[in-house]
C-alpha cells in the first residue's frame, strides 16, 4: 500500500498545482485550454501510467515492449482532452469564467502559466525534489513569510480537500477494473477495499502536503514574494476557489477514467507481453 500511496502522491503534487481552463462554449474552451495551460495539465496525466504496474505489484517490464505503446494509446491527449471538454461544457458558469479569465489575462497570470506548464511536463523529479527541499530549508532558516504564502496557495488550490479522496477513488476504480479484466486475482469487494484504503488516509494527506510545498517552492522560485502573495490572494477569492474545485474534479475524473481503460487494455497484451 505504501508503494501505491507514493506513486499517486507524486502525481497529485502536479495535479493540484494551479491550472485553469475556462470558456462559455466549446470553441472558446478550446482556446483557453491552451492559453491557461490546462491542456498541459491533462497531458501530464499520461506520466501517471508509470505507477500502474506498481499498484498491481508488478513492474512495467513485466508487460514487455508493448507497455509504452499501450499507455500512449490509452492516455491519448485527444481522448483526455475530449473528456475534459465534455464535462466543462456542462459545468462551468459564465461568471466564474469571467472572474478567473481576467486574472490569467494579466502579465503575472501569463508568466505563472509558463512555469506551471514546464513543471507539469518535467520528468526531472529528483532535481525538482532536491531543489524544492533546499529552497524550503532556506526559507525556514530565514523565517520567510513566503512559507506561509506557499501553504495558503496549496490550500486555496484544493479548497474542497479533494486530493486524498481522488487518490482513493482512482485506486478503487483501477484495482476493481483490473480484477474484472482478469489482470489480477482480487477477492475483496468494493466496500472492504474502500475501508482498507481509508486507513492510509492520514499518511496520504501528509505526503501530499509535504510534496506540494516542495513542488510549489521549486515551481515559483523565480517570482518575488509580492508576486506570490498576489497569486495567493487571487486563489483565495471565493469565485476562484469554485473554479479550482471544478477543475480538480475534472482532472481526477479523467485520470480515473483512463486508469479503468488501462486495466481493460492490459488484458489484451499479446502472450509474449503478458504477466
PDB file of C-alpha atoms in Angstrom:
ATOM      1  CA  UNK A   1       0.000   0.000   0.000  1.00  0.00           C
ATOM      2  CA  UNK A   2       2.932   2.329   0.637  1.00  0.00           C
ATOM      3  CA  UNK A   3       4.010   1.882  -2.990  1.00  0.00           C
ATOM      4  CA  UNK A   4       0.543   2.824  -4.198  1.00  0.00           C
ATOM      5  CA  UNK A   5       0.475   5.894  -1.961  1.00  0.00           C
ATOM      6  CA  UNK A   6       3.889   7.090  -3.065  1.00  0.00           C
ATOM      7  CA  UNK A   7       3.181   6.659  -6.768  1.00  0.00           C
ATOM      8  CA  UNK A   8      -0.059   8.565  -6.670  1.00  0.00           C
ATOM      9  CA  UNK A   9       1.061  11.244  -4.238  1.00  0.00           C
ATOM     10  CA  UNK A  10       3.770  12.216  -6.725  1.00  0.00           C
ATOM     11  CA  UNK A  11       1.166  12.775  -9.415  1.00  0.00           C
ATOM     12  CA  UNK A  12      -1.210  14.697  -7.166  1.00  0.00           C
ATOM     13  CA  UNK A  13       1.549  17.216  -6.372  1.00  0.00           C
ATOM     14  CA  UNK A  14       1.364  18.181 -10.040  1.00  0.00           C
ATOM     15  CA  UNK A  15      -2.386  17.964 -10.456  1.00  0.00           C
ATOM     16  CA  UNK A  16      -3.138  20.260  -7.549  1.00  0.00           C
ATOM     17  CA  UNK A  17      -0.816  22.922  -8.905  1.00  0.00           C
ATOM     18  CA  UNK A  18      -2.950  25.886 -10.047  1.00  0.00           C
ATOM     19  CA  UNK A  19      -4.107  25.449 -13.662  1.00  0.00           C
ATOM     20  CA  UNK A  20      -7.344  26.670 -15.238  1.00  0.00           C
ATOM     21  CA  UNK A  21      -9.377  26.289 -18.392  1.00  0.00           C
ATOM     22  CA  UNK A  22     -12.405  28.477 -18.873  1.00  0.00           C
ATOM     23  CA  UNK A  23     -14.867  29.176 -21.685  1.00  0.00           C
ATOM     24  CA  UNK A  24     -18.542  29.792 -22.423  1.00  0.00           C
ATOM     25  CA  UNK A  25     -18.718  27.353 -25.332  1.00  0.00           C
ATOM     26  CA  UNK A  26     -16.578  24.604 -26.833  1.00  0.00           C
ATOM     27  CA  UNK A  27     -14.726  26.858 -29.264  1.00  0.00           C
ATOM     28  CA  UNK A  28     -13.736  29.311 -26.569  1.00  0.00           C
ATOM     29  CA  UNK A  29     -12.925  26.473 -24.222  1.00  0.00           C
ATOM     30  CA  UNK A  30     -10.516  25.001 -26.766  1.00  0.00           C
ATOM     31  CA  UNK A  31      -8.681  28.316 -26.898  1.00  0.00           C
ATOM     32  CA  UNK A  32      -8.485  28.608 -23.126  1.00  0.00           C
ATOM     33  CA  UNK A  33      -7.165  25.062 -22.763  1.00  0.00           C
ATOM     34  CA  UNK A  34      -4.018  26.268 -24.466  1.00  0.00           C
ATOM     35  CA  UNK A  35      -3.870  29.804 -23.070  1.00  0.00           C
ATOM     36  CA  UNK A  36      -4.244  28.749 -19.438  1.00  0.00           C
ATOM     37  CA  UNK A  37      -2.219  25.548 -19.623  1.00  0.00           C
ATOM     38  CA  UNK A  38      -4.986  23.096 -18.744  1.00  0.00           C
ATOM     39  CA  UNK A  39      -4.157  21.133 -21.896  1.00  0.00           C
ATOM     40  CA  UNK A  40      -0.668  20.589 -20.494  1.00  0.00           C
ATOM     41  CA  UNK A  41      -2.087  19.539 -17.124  1.00  0.00           C
ATOM     42  CA  UNK A  42      -4.185  16.921 -18.899  1.00  0.00           C
ATOM     43  CA  UNK A  43      -1.216  15.743 -20.929  1.00  0.00           C
ATOM     44  CA  UNK A  44       0.791  15.261 -17.747  1.00  0.00           C
ATOM     45  CA  UNK A  45      -1.723  12.665 -16.549  1.00  0.00           C
ATOM     46  CA  UNK A  46      -0.042  10.311 -19.016  1.00  0.00           C
ATOM     47  CA  UNK A  47       3.037  10.308 -16.778  1.00  0.00           C
ATOM     48  CA  UNK A  48       0.957   8.636 -14.051  1.00  0.00           C
ATOM     49  CA  UNK A  49       0.773   5.452 -16.139  1.00  0.00           C
ATOM     50  CA  UNK A  50       4.231   4.609 -14.851  1.00  0.00           C
ATOM     51  CA  UNK A  51       2.662   3.882 -11.467  1.00  0.00           C
ATOM     52  CA  UNK A  52       0.036   1.440 -12.792  1.00  0.00           C
ATOM     53  CA  UNK A  53       2.078  -1.807 -12.709  1.00  0.00           C
ATOM     54  CA  UNK A  54       3.437  -0.860  -9.276  1.00  0.00           C
ATOM     55  CA  UNK A  55      -0.110  -0.573  -7.950  1.00  0.00           C
ATOM     56  CA  UNK A  56      -0.728  -4.165  -9.049  1.00  0.00           C
ATOM     57  CA  UNK A  57       2.533  -5.474  -7.605  1.00  0.00           C
ATOM     58  CA  UNK A  58       4.472  -5.581 -10.874  1.00  0.00           C
ATOM     59  CA  UNK A  59       6.876  -3.521 -12.957  1.00  0.00           C
ATOM     60  CA  UNK A  60       6.347  -2.082 -16.435  1.00  0.00           C
ATOM     61  CA  UNK A  61       8.984  -4.515 -17.756  1.00  0.00           C
ATOM     62  CA  UNK A  62       6.693  -7.405 -16.822  1.00  0.00           C
ATOM     63  CA  UNK A  63       4.401  -6.329 -19.652  1.00  0.00           C
ATOM     64  CA  UNK A  64       7.145  -6.316 -22.272  1.00  0.00           C
ATOM     65  CA  UNK A  65       7.838  -3.916 -25.103  1.00  0.00           C
ATOM     66  CA  UNK A  66       4.155  -3.207 -25.743  1.00  0.00           C
ATOM     67  CA  UNK A  67       3.758  -1.271 -22.493  1.00  0.00           C
ATOM     68  CA  UNK A  68       4.853   2.095 -23.878  1.00  0.00           C
ATOM     69  CA  UNK A  69       2.585   1.819 -26.899  1.00  0.00           C
ATOM     70  CA  UNK A  70      -0.313   0.691 -24.726  1.00  0.00           C
ATOM     71  CA  UNK A  71      -0.066   3.640 -22.357  1.00  0.00           C
ATOM     72  CA  UNK A  72       0.316   6.109 -25.211  1.00  0.00           C
ATOM     73  CA  UNK A  73      -2.904   4.804 -26.756  1.00  0.00           C
ATOM     74  CA  UNK A  74      -4.916   4.772 -23.533  1.00  0.00           C
ATOM     75  CA  UNK A  75      -3.652   8.139 -22.312  1.00  0.00           C
ATOM     76  CA  UNK A  76      -4.090   9.797 -25.695  1.00  0.00           C
ATOM     77  CA  UNK A  77      -4.122  13.578 -25.431  1.00  0.00           C
ATOM     78  CA  UNK A  78      -7.131  13.762 -27.759  1.00  0.00           C
ATOM     79  CA  UNK A  79      -9.163  11.375 -25.619  1.00  0.00           C
ATOM     80  CA  UNK A  80      -8.345  13.105 -22.324  1.00  0.00           C
ATOM     81  CA  UNK A  81      -8.913  16.496 -23.931  1.00  0.00           C
ATOM     82  CA  UNK A  82     -12.340  15.414 -25.160  1.00  0.00           C
ATOM     83  CA  UNK A  83     -13.467  14.069 -21.780  1.00  0.00           C
ATOM     84  CA  UNK A  84     -12.490  17.324 -20.100  1.00  0.00           C
ATOM     85  CA  UNK A  85     -14.268  19.432 -22.712  1.00  0.00           C
ATOM     86  CA  UNK A  86     -17.461  17.411 -22.359  1.00  0.00           C
ATOM     87  CA  UNK A  87     -17.535  17.950 -18.596  1.00  0.00           C
ATOM     88  CA  UNK A  88     -16.609  21.630 -18.691  1.00  0.00           C
ATOM     89  CA  UNK A  89     -19.256  22.463 -21.281  1.00  0.00           C
ATOM     90  CA  UNK A  90     -21.909  21.321 -18.831  1.00  0.00           C
ATOM     91  CA  UNK A  91     -20.497  22.645 -15.567  1.00  0.00           C
ATOM     92  CA  UNK A  92     -18.573  25.913 -15.944  1.00  0.00           C
ATOM     93  CA  UNK A  93     -20.660  29.020 -15.179  1.00  0.00           C
ATOM     94  CA  UNK A  94     -20.111  32.274 -17.062  1.00  0.00           C
ATOM     95  CA  UNK A  95     -19.461  34.461 -14.015  1.00  0.00           C
ATOM     96  CA  UNK A  96     -16.747  32.106 -12.775  1.00  0.00           C
ATOM     97  CA  UNK A  97     -15.262  32.007 -16.267  1.00  0.00           C
ATOM     98  CA  UNK A  98     -15.047  35.792 -16.401  1.00  0.00           C
ATOM     99  CA  UNK A  99     -13.579  36.168 -12.941  1.00  0.00           C
ATOM    100  CA  UNK A 100     -10.749  33.676 -13.484  1.00  0.00           C
ATOM    101  CA  UNK A 101     -10.008  34.608 -17.084  1.00  0.00           C
ATOM    102  CA  UNK A 102      -9.498  38.248 -16.084  1.00  0.00           C
ATOM    103  CA  UNK A 103      -6.687  37.210 -13.761  1.00  0.00           C
ATOM    104  CA  UNK A 104      -4.982  34.886 -16.234  1.00  0.00           C
ATOM    105  CA  UNK A 105      -5.025  37.632 -18.880  1.00  0.00           C
ATOM    106  CA  UNK A 106      -2.629  39.706 -16.745  1.00  0.00           C
ATOM    107  CA  UNK A 107       1.133  39.682 -17.171  1.00  0.00           C
ATOM    108  CA  UNK A 108       1.522  37.795 -13.902  1.00  0.00           C
ATOM    109  CA  UNK A 109      -1.061  35.215 -14.950  1.00  0.00           C
ATOM    110  CA  UNK A 110       0.691  34.546 -18.245  1.00  0.00           C
ATOM    111  CA  UNK A 111       4.064  34.120 -16.536  1.00  0.00           C
ATOM    112  CA  UNK A 112       2.567  31.735 -13.995  1.00  0.00           C
ATOM    113  CA  UNK A 113       1.170  29.507 -16.736  1.00  0.00           C
ATOM    114  CA  UNK A 114       4.585  29.276 -18.378  1.00  0.00           C
ATOM    115  CA  UNK A 115       6.314  27.933 -15.261  1.00  0.00           C
ATOM    116  CA  UNK A 116       3.391  25.686 -14.346  1.00  0.00           C
ATOM    117  CA  UNK A 117       3.394  24.115 -17.803  1.00  0.00           C
ATOM    118  CA  UNK A 118       7.115  23.439 -17.543  1.00  0.00           C
ATOM    119  CA  UNK A 119       6.712  21.856 -14.115  1.00  0.00           C
ATOM    120  CA  UNK A 120       3.801  19.639 -15.223  1.00  0.00           C
ATOM    121  CA  UNK A 121       5.793  18.020 -18.013  1.00  0.00           C
ATOM    122  CA  UNK A 122       9.200  17.909 -16.365  1.00  0.00           C
ATOM    123  CA  UNK A 123      10.452  14.382 -15.768  1.00  0.00           C
ATOM    124  CA  UNK A 124      13.407  15.520 -13.662  1.00  0.00           C
ATOM    125  CA  UNK A 125      11.688  14.600 -10.419  1.00  0.00           C
ATOM    126  CA  UNK A 126      14.921  14.126  -8.488  1.00  0.00           C
ATOM    127  CA  UNK A 127      16.086  17.622  -9.403  1.00  0.00           C
ATOM    128  CA  UNK A 128      12.728  19.159  -8.515  1.00  0.00           C
ATOM    129  CA  UNK A 129      12.663  17.319  -5.194  1.00  0.00           C
ATOM    130  CA  UNK A 130      16.208  18.256  -4.218  1.00  0.00           C
ATOM    131  CA  UNK A 131      15.900  21.872  -5.319  1.00  0.00           C
ATOM    132  CA  UNK A 132      12.498  22.322  -3.696  1.00  0.00           C
ATOM    133  CA  UNK A 133      13.704  20.872  -0.407  1.00  0.00           C
ATOM    134  CA  UNK A 134      16.737  23.182  -0.436  1.00  0.00           C
ATOM    135  CA  UNK A 135      14.522  26.197  -1.033  1.00  0.00           C
ATOM    136  CA  UNK A 136      12.194  25.194   1.812  1.00  0.00           C
ATOM    137  CA  UNK A 137      15.156  24.758   4.151  1.00  0.00           C
ATOM    138  CA  UNK A 138      16.488  28.192   3.233  1.00  0.00           C
ATOM    139  CA  UNK A 139      13.116  29.857   3.722  1.00  0.00           C
ATOM    140  CA  UNK A 140      12.778  28.141   7.103  1.00  0.00           C
ATOM    141  CA  UNK A 141      16.172  29.407   8.275  1.00  0.00           C
ATOM    142  CA  UNK A 142      15.224  32.928   7.210  1.00  0.00           C
ATOM    143  CA  UNK A 143      11.770  32.629   8.792  1.00  0.00           C
ATOM    144  CA  UNK A 144      10.458  33.912   5.480  1.00  0.00           C
ATOM    145  CA  UNK A 145       6.766  34.765   5.123  1.00  0.00           C
ATOM    146  CA  UNK A 146       6.946  33.037   1.737  1.00  0.00           C
ATOM    147  CA  UNK A 147       6.454  29.702   3.523  1.00  0.00           C
ATOM    148  CA  UNK A 148       3.066  30.872   4.736  1.00  0.00           C
ATOM    149  CA  UNK A 149       2.210  32.121   1.249  1.00  0.00           C
ATOM    150  CA  UNK A 150       3.005  28.721  -0.254  1.00  0.00           C
ATOM    151  CA  UNK A 151       0.919  26.953   2.379  1.00  0.00           C
ATOM    152  CA  UNK A 152      -2.005  29.259   1.636  1.00  0.00           C
ATOM    153  CA  UNK A 153      -1.553  28.718  -2.101  1.00  0.00           C
ATOM    154  CA  UNK A 154      -1.743  24.941  -1.799  1.00  0.00           C
ATOM    155  CA  UNK A 155      -4.751  25.113   0.487  1.00  0.00           C
ATOM    156  CA  UNK A 156      -6.601  27.503  -1.817  1.00  0.00           C
ATOM    157  CA  UNK A 157      -5.981  25.451  -4.958  1.00  0.00           C
ATOM    158  CA  UNK A 158      -7.541  22.398  -3.275  1.00  0.00           C
ATOM    159  CA  UNK A 159     -10.087  24.099  -1.060  1.00  0.00           C
ATOM    160  CA  UNK A 160     -12.516  21.166  -1.236  1.00  0.00           C
ATOM    161  CA  UNK A 161      -9.845  18.798   0.065  1.00  0.00           C
ATOM    162  CA  UNK A 162     -10.277  16.531  -2.927  1.00  0.00           C
ATOM    163  CA  UNK A 163      -6.726  15.247  -3.353  1.00  0.00           C
ATOM    164  CA  UNK A 164      -6.899  12.412  -0.822  1.00  0.00           C
ATOM    165  CA  UNK A 165     -10.347  11.309  -1.946  1.00  0.00           C
ATOM    166  CA  UNK A 166      -9.185  11.449  -5.563  1.00  0.00           C
ATOM    167  CA  UNK A 167      -6.249   9.130  -4.923  1.00  0.00           C
ATOM    168  CA  UNK A 168      -8.504   6.634  -3.190  1.00  0.00           C
ATOM    169  CA  UNK A 169     -11.127   6.782  -5.939  1.00  0.00           C
ATOM    170  CA  UNK A 170      -8.586   6.188  -8.695  1.00  0.00           C
ATOM    171  CA  UNK A 171      -7.103   3.287  -6.734  1.00  0.00           C
ATOM    172  CA  UNK A 172     -10.514   1.680  -6.216  1.00  0.00           C
ATOM    173  CA  UNK A 173     -11.626   2.052  -9.824  1.00  0.00           C
ATOM    174  CA  UNK A 174      -8.326   0.799 -11.221  1.00  0.00           C
ATOM    175  CA  UNK A 175      -7.990  -2.198  -8.920  1.00  0.00           C
ATOM    176  CA  UNK A 176     -11.594  -3.291  -9.460  1.00  0.00           C
ATOM    177  CA  UNK A 177     -11.277  -2.838 -13.219  1.00  0.00           C
ATOM    178  CA  UNK A 178      -8.027  -4.850 -13.246  1.00  0.00           C
ATOM    179  CA  UNK A 179      -9.686  -7.634 -11.278  1.00  0.00           C
ATOM    180  CA  UNK A 180     -12.704  -7.591 -13.559  1.00  0.00           C
ATOM    181  CA  UNK A 181     -10.443  -7.845 -16.600  1.00  0.00           C
ATOM    182  CA  UNK A 182      -8.583 -10.794 -15.115  1.00  0.00           C
ATOM    183  CA  UNK A 183      -5.283  -8.945 -14.867  1.00  0.00           C
ATOM    184  CA  UNK A 184      -5.067  -9.704 -11.137  1.00  0.00           C
ATOM    185  CA  UNK A 185      -6.849 -12.007  -8.721  1.00  0.00           C
ATOM    186  CA  UNK A 186      -8.728  -9.892  -6.231  1.00  0.00           C
ATOM    187  CA  UNK A 187     -11.272 -11.268  -3.780  1.00  0.00           C
ATOM    188  CA  UNK A 188     -12.031  -8.131  -1.765  1.00  0.00           C
ATOM    189  CA  UNK A 189     -15.347  -6.391  -2.506  1.00  0.00           C
ATOM    190  CA  UNK A 190     -15.576  -2.649  -3.141  1.00  0.00           C
ATOM    191  CA  UNK A 191     -16.759  -1.707   0.355  1.00  0.00           C
ATOM    192  CA  UNK A 192     -13.897  -3.558   2.024  1.00  0.00           C
ATOM    193  CA  UNK A 193     -11.384  -2.095  -0.419  1.00  0.00           C
ATOM    194  CA  UNK A 194     -12.544   1.443   0.311  1.00  0.00           C
ATOM    195  CA  UNK A 195     -12.321   0.779   4.045  1.00  0.00           C
ATOM    196  CA  UNK A 196      -8.793  -0.588   3.676  1.00  0.00           C
ATOM    197  CA  UNK A 197      -7.619   2.401   1.655  1.00  0.00           C
ATOM    198  CA  UNK A 198      -9.171   4.845   4.118  1.00  0.00           C
ATOM    199  CA  UNK A 199      -6.868   3.557   6.860  1.00  0.00           C
ATOM    200  CA  UNK A 200      -3.971   5.131   4.940  1.00  0.00           C
ATOM    201  CA  UNK A 201      -5.693   8.499   4.638  1.00  0.00           C
ATOM    202  CA  UNK A 202      -3.635  10.440   7.173  1.00  0.00           C
ATOM    203  CA  UNK A 203      -0.359   9.270   5.670  1.00  0.00           C
ATOM    204  CA  UNK A 204      -1.521  10.162   2.155  1.00  0.00           C
ATOM    205  CA  UNK A 205      -2.584  13.621   3.313  1.00  0.00           C
ATOM    206  CA  UNK A 206       0.800  14.210   4.945  1.00  0.00           C
ATOM    207  CA  UNK A 207       2.640  13.061   1.809  1.00  0.00           C
ATOM    208  CA  UNK A 208       0.578  15.350  -0.383  1.00  0.00           C
ATOM    209  CA  UNK A 209       1.018  18.400   1.818  1.00  0.00           C
ATOM    210  CA  UNK A 210       4.772  17.945   2.120  1.00  0.00           C
ATOM    211  CA  UNK A 211       5.215  17.268  -1.577  1.00  0.00           C
ATOM    212  CA  UNK A 212       3.005  20.177  -2.579  1.00  0.00           C
ATOM    213  CA  UNK A 213       5.160  22.586  -0.570  1.00  0.00           C
ATOM    214  CA  UNK A 214       8.325  21.285  -2.224  1.00  0.00           C
ATOM    215  CA  UNK A 215       6.775  21.451  -5.695  1.00  0.00           C
ATOM    216  CA  UNK A 216       5.479  24.983  -5.170  1.00  0.00           C
ATOM    217  CA  UNK A 217       8.795  26.210  -3.786  1.00  0.00           C
ATOM    218  CA  UNK A 218      10.559  24.882  -6.869  1.00  0.00           C
ATOM    219  CA  UNK A 219       7.994  25.984  -9.446  1.00  0.00           C
ATOM    220  CA  UNK A 220       7.572  29.574  -8.263  1.00  0.00           C
ATOM    221  CA  UNK A 221      11.165  30.280  -7.249  1.00  0.00           C
ATOM    222  CA  UNK A 222      11.593  32.954  -9.929  1.00  0.00           C
ATOM    223  CA  UNK A 223       8.700  35.039  -8.573  1.00  0.00           C
ATOM    224  CA  UNK A 224       9.056  37.685  -5.893  1.00  0.00           C
ATOM    225  CA  UNK A 225       7.347  37.382  -2.517  1.00  0.00           C
ATOM    226  CA  UNK A 226       4.952  40.143  -3.569  1.00  0.00           C
ATOM    227  CA  UNK A 227       4.003  38.275  -6.757  1.00  0.00           C
ATOM    228  CA  UNK A 228       3.468  35.014  -4.884  1.00  0.00           C
ATOM    229  CA  UNK A 229       1.242  36.832  -2.384  1.00  0.00           C
ATOM    230  CA  UNK A 230      -0.733  38.404  -5.228  1.00  0.00           C
ATOM    231  CA  UNK A 231      -1.310  34.952  -6.684  1.00  0.00           C
ATOM    232  CA  UNK A 232      -2.336  33.569  -3.296  1.00  0.00           C
ATOM    233  CA  UNK A 233      -4.895  36.316  -2.801  1.00  0.00           C
ATOM    234  CA  UNK A 234      -6.300  35.673  -6.269  1.00  0.00           C
ATOM    235  CA  UNK A 235      -6.643  31.960  -5.496  1.00  0.00           C
ATOM    236  CA  UNK A 236      -8.332  32.630  -2.165  1.00  0.00           C
ATOM    237  CA  UNK A 237     -11.167  34.562  -3.775  1.00  0.00           C
ATOM    238  CA  UNK A 238     -14.379  32.510  -3.346  1.00  0.00           C
ATOM    239  CA  UNK A 239     -15.134  32.536  -7.067  1.00  0.00           C
ATOM    240  CA  UNK A 240     -11.635  31.333  -7.916  1.00  0.00           C
ATOM    241  CA  UNK A 241     -11.939  28.567  -5.341  1.00  0.00           C
ATOM    242  CA  UNK A 242     -15.123  27.356  -7.016  1.00  0.00           C
ATOM    243  CA  UNK A 243     -13.292  27.221 -10.318  1.00  0.00           C
ATOM    244  CA  UNK A 244     -10.465  25.177  -8.830  1.00  0.00           C
ATOM    245  CA  UNK A 245     -12.865  22.781  -7.171  1.00  0.00           C
ATOM    246  CA  UNK A 246     -14.352  22.118 -10.596  1.00  0.00           C
ATOM    247  CA  UNK A 247     -11.013  21.836 -12.367  1.00  0.00           C
ATOM    248  CA  UNK A 248      -9.657  19.412  -9.780  1.00  0.00           C
ATOM    249  CA  UNK A 249     -12.766  17.265 -10.175  1.00  0.00           C
ATOM    250  CA  UNK A 250     -12.338  17.236 -13.962  1.00  0.00           C
ATOM    251  CA  UNK A 251      -8.680  16.219 -13.752  1.00  0.00           C
ATOM    252  CA  UNK A 252      -9.341  13.406 -11.302  1.00  0.00           C
ATOM    253  CA  UNK A 253     -12.273  12.079 -13.342  1.00  0.00           C
ATOM    254  CA  UNK A 254     -10.134  11.997 -16.485  1.00  0.00           C
ATOM    255  CA  UNK A 255      -7.418  10.197 -14.556  1.00  0.00           C
ATOM    256  CA  UNK A 256      -9.771   7.585 -13.085  1.00  0.00           C
ATOM    257  CA  UNK A 257     -11.440   7.047 -16.454  1.00  0.00           C
ATOM    258  CA  UNK A 258      -8.119   6.399 -18.172  1.00  0.00           C
ATOM    259  CA  UNK A 259      -6.904   4.020 -15.461  1.00  0.00           C
ATOM    260  CA  UNK A 260     -10.078   1.976 -15.857  1.00  0.00           C
ATOM    261  CA  UNK A 261      -9.456   1.872 -19.604  1.00  0.00           C
ATOM    262  CA  UNK A 262      -5.842   0.876 -18.975  1.00  0.00           C
ATOM    263  CA  UNK A 263      -6.954  -2.099 -16.883  1.00  0.00           C
ATOM    264  CA  UNK A 264      -9.026  -3.405 -19.764  1.00  0.00           C
ATOM    265  CA  UNK A 265      -6.246  -2.783 -22.269  1.00  0.00           C
ATOM    266  CA  UNK A 266      -3.719  -4.690 -20.138  1.00  0.00           C
ATOM    267  CA  UNK A 267      -5.811  -7.819 -20.631  1.00  0.00           C
ATOM    268  CA  UNK A 268      -5.300  -7.554 -24.393  1.00  0.00           C
ATOM    269  CA  UNK A 269      -1.495  -7.697 -24.350  1.00  0.00           C
ATOM    270  CA  UNK A 270      -0.014 -10.364 -26.605  1.00  0.00           C
ATOM    271  CA  UNK A 271       1.151 -13.593 -24.890  1.00  0.00           C
ATOM    272  CA  UNK A 272       4.815 -12.587 -25.158  1.00  0.00           C
ATOM    273  CA  UNK A 273       3.997  -9.444 -23.187  1.00  0.00           C
ATOM    274  CA  UNK A 274       1.655 -10.950 -20.617  1.00  0.00           C
ATOM    275  CA  UNK A 275       2.403 -11.148 -16.907  1.00  0.00           C
TER     276      UNK A 275
END
